Coordinates of C-alpha atoms and ligand atoms in Angstrom, one line a residue:
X1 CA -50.5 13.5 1.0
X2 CA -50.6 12.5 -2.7
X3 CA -47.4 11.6 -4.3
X4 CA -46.1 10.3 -7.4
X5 CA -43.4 7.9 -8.0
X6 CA -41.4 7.6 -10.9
X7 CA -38.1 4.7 -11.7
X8 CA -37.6 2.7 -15.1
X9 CA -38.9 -0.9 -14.8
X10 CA -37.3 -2.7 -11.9
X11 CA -36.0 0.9 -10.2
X12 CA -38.4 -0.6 -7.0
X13 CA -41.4 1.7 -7.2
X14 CA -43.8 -1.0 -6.1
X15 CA -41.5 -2.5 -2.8
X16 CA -40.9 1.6 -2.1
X17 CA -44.8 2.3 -2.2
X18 CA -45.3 -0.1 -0.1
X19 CA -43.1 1.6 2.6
X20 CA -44.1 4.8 1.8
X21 CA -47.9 3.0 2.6
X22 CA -46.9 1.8 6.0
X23 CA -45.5 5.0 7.0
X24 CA -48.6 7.2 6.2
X25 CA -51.3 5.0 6.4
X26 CA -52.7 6.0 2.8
X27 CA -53.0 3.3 -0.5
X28 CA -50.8 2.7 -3.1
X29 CA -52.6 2.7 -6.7
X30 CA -49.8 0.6 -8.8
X31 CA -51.6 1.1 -12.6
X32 CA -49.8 -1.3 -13.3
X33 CA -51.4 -3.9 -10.8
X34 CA -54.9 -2.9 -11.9
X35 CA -53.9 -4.0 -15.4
X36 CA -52.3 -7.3 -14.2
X37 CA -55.3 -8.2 -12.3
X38 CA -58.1 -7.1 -15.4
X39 CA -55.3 -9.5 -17.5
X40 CA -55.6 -12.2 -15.4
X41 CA -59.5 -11.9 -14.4
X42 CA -59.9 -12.1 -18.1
X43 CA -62.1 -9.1 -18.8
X44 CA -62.8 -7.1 -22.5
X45 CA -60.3 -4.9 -21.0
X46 CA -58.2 -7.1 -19.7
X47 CA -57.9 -9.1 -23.3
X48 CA -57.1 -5.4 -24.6
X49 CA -54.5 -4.5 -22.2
X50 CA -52.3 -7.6 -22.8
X51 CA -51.7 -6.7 -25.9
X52 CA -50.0 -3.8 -24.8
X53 CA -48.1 -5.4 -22.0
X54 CA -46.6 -8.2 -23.3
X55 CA -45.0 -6.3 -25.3
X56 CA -43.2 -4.0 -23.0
X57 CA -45.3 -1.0 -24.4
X58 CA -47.8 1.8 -22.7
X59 CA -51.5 1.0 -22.4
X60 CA -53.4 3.8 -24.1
X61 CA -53.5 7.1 -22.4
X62 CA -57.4 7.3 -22.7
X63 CA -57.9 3.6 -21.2
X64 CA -55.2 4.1 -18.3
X65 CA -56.5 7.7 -17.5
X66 CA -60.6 6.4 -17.0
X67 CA -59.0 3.7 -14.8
X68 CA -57.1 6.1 -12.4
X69 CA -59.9 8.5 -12.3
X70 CA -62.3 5.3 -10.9
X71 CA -59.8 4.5 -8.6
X72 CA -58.9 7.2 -6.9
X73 CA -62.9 8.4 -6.2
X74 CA -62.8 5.6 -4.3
X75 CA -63.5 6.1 -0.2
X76 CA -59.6 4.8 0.9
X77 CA -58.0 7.4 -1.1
X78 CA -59.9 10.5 0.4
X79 CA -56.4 11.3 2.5
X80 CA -54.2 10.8 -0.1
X81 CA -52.4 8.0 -2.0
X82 CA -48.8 7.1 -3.9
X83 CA -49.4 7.1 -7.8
X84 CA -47.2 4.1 -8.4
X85 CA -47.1 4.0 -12.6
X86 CA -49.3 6.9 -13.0
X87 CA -48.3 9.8 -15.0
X88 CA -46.6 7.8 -17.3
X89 CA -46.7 10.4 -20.2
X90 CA -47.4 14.1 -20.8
X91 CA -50.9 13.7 -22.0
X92 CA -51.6 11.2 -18.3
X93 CA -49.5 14.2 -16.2
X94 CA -52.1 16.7 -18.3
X95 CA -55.0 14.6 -17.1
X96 CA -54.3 14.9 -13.6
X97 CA -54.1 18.4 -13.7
X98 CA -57.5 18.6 -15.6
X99 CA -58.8 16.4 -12.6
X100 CA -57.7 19.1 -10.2
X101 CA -56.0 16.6 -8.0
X102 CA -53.2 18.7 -6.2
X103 CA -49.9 16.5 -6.1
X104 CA -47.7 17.4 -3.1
X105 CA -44.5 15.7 -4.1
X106 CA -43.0 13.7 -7.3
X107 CA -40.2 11.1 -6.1
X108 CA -37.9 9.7 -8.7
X109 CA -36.5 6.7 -8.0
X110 CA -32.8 6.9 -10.4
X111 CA -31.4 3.6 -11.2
X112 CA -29.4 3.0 -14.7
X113 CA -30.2 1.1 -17.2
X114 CA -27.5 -1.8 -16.4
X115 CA -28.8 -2.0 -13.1
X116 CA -32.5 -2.5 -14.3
X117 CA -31.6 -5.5 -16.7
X118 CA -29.7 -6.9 -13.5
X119 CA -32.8 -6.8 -11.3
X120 CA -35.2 -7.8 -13.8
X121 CA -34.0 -11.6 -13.9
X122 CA -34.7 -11.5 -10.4
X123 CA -37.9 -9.9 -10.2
X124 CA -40.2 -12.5 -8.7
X125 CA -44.3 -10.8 -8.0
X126 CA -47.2 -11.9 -6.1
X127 CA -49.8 -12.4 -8.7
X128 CA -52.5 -12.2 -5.4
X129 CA -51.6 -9.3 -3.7
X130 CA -49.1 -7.5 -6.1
X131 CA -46.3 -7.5 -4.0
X132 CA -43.1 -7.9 -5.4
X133 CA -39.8 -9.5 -4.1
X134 CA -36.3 -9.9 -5.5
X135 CA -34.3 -13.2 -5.4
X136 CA -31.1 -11.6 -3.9
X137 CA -32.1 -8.5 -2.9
X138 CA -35.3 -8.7 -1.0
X139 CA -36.1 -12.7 -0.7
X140 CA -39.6 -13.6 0.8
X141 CA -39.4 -15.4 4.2
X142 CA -40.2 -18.7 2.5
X143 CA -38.6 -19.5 -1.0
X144 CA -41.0 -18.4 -3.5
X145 CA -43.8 -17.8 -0.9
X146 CA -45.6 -14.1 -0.6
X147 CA -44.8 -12.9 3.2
X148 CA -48.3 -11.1 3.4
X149 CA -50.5 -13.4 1.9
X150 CA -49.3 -17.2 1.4
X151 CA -49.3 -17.2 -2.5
X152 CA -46.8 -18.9 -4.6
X153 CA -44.8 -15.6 -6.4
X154 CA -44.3 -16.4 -10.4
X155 CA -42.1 -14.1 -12.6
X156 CA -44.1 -11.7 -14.4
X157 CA -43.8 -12.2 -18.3
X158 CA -43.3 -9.1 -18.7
X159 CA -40.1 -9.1 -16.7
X160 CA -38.5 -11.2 -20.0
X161 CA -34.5 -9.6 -21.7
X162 CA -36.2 -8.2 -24.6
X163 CA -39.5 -7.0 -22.9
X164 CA -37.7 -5.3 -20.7
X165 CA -35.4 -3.5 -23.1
X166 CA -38.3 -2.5 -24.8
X167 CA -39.5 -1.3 -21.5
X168 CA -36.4 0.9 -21.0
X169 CA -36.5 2.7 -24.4
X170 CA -40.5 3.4 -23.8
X171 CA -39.6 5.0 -20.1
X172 CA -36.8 7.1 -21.9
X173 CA -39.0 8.2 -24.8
X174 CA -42.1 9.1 -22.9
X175 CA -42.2 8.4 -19.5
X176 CA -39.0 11.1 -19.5
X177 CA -40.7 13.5 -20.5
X178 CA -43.6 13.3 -17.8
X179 CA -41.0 13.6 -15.5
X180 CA -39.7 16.7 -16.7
X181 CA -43.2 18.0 -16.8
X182 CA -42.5 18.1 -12.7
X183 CA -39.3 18.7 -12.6
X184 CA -40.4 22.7 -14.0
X185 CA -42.7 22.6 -11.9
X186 CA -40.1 22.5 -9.2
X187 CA -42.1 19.3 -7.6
X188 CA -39.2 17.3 -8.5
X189 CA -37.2 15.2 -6.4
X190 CA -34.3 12.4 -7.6
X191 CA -33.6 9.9 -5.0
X192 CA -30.7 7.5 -5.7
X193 CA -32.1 4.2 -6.2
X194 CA -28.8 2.2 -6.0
X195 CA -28.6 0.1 -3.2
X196 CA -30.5 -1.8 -0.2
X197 CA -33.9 -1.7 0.2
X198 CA -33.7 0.3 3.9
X199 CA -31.1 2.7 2.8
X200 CA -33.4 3.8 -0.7
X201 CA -37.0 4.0 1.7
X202 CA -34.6 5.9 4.8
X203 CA -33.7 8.5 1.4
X204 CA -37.3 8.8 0.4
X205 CA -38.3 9.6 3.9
X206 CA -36.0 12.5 4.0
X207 CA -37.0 13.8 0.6
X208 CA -40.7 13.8 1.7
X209 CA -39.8 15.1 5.0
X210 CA -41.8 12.1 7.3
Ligands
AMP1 P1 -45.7 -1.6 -14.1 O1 -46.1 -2.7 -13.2 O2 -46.0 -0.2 -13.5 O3 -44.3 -1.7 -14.6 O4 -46.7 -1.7 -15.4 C1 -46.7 -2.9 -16.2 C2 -47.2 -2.5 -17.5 O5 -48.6 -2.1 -17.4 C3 -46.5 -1.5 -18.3 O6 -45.3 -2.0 -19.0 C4 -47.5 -0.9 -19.2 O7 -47.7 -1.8 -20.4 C5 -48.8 -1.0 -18.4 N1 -49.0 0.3 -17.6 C6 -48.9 0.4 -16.3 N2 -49.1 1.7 -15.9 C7 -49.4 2.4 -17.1 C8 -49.7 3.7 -17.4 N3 -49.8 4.7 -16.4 N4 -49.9 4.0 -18.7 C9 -49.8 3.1 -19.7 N5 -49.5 1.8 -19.5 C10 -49.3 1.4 -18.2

């Protein structure tokens, strides 16, 4: 199965991939965590993304599309995957097409914007493993300790008031857009992402019908 999932900043995209993972046994490719680890490994590309990050703004289409296309040739993703950041514009949804990868469902993960800034201040990330935890809503096991991998979690700089307002007005302007891209397509479907953890991943199961 390939399917795409779309929220705002903070609407839980990465904690619902991970479910989704679990179920079906096929990777999540977060674009977002590729970028985070070329940031922090320091590379020419890494020193060019950061510019775009820590300002709450999109990567270049052109650099985020080679990315994708590298990472999904590879073996683990020859049953599927969840595109967890990816489209994030009409030219990246384009691009996929022009790939010929089939995508069997879109899920869109609906939170408001309020709800976003809320979760934001308590956004806390594993910068090893990319997984991502929330101080009142989904704690790790150990205060501040990742519960797959042993790493001390940091708050992502990115995760910052302004950043993420700035965040919030690029999702609307562009990211939007991408969405409704699907949503004509009639691949569409919203999932109400208010709530607990369980309840949002049992809602997503339905919609994808495992
Ligand atoms: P995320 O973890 O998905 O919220 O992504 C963090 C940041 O990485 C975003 O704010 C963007 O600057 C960048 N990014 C991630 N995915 C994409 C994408 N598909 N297109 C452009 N920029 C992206």
């Amino acid at each position: 199965m390939r399917i795409i999932l779309f929220g705002g900043p903070g609407a839980g995209k990465g904690t619902q991939a991970s479910a989704i993972c679990s179920k079906l046994g096929i990777p999540s490719v977060s674009t977002g965590n590729i970028i985070r680890e070329a940031i922090a490994a320091g590379t020419p590309a890494g020193v060019e993304f950061k510019k775009y990050t820590e300002k709450g703004e999109l990567v270049p289409d052109s650099l985020v599309i080679e990315m994708l296309k590298d990472r999904i040739a590879r073996p683990d993703c020859a049953n599927g995957y969840i595109l967890d950041g990816f489209p994030r514009s009409i030219p990246q949804a384009e691009a996929l097409d022009e790939m010929g990868v089939e995508i069997d469902a879109v899920v869109s993960l609906e939170v408001s914007d309020e709800e976003i800034e809320k979760r934001m201040t308590g956004r806390r990330v594993c910068p090893k493993c990319g997984e991502s935890y929330h101080l009142v809503f989904n704690p790790p096991k150990t205060e501040m300790i990742c519960d797959k991998c042993g790493e001390a979690l940091i708050q992502r700089s990115d995760d910052k008031a302004e950043t993420v307002r700035e965040r919030l007005r690029v999702y609307h302007s562009q990211t939007e857009p991408a969405k409704a891209y699907y949503e004509k397509k009639g691949k569409l479907r919203k999932v109400d992402g208010n709530g607990n953890v369980e309840a949002i991943t049992a809602l997503i199961f339905k919609a994808l019908g495992i």
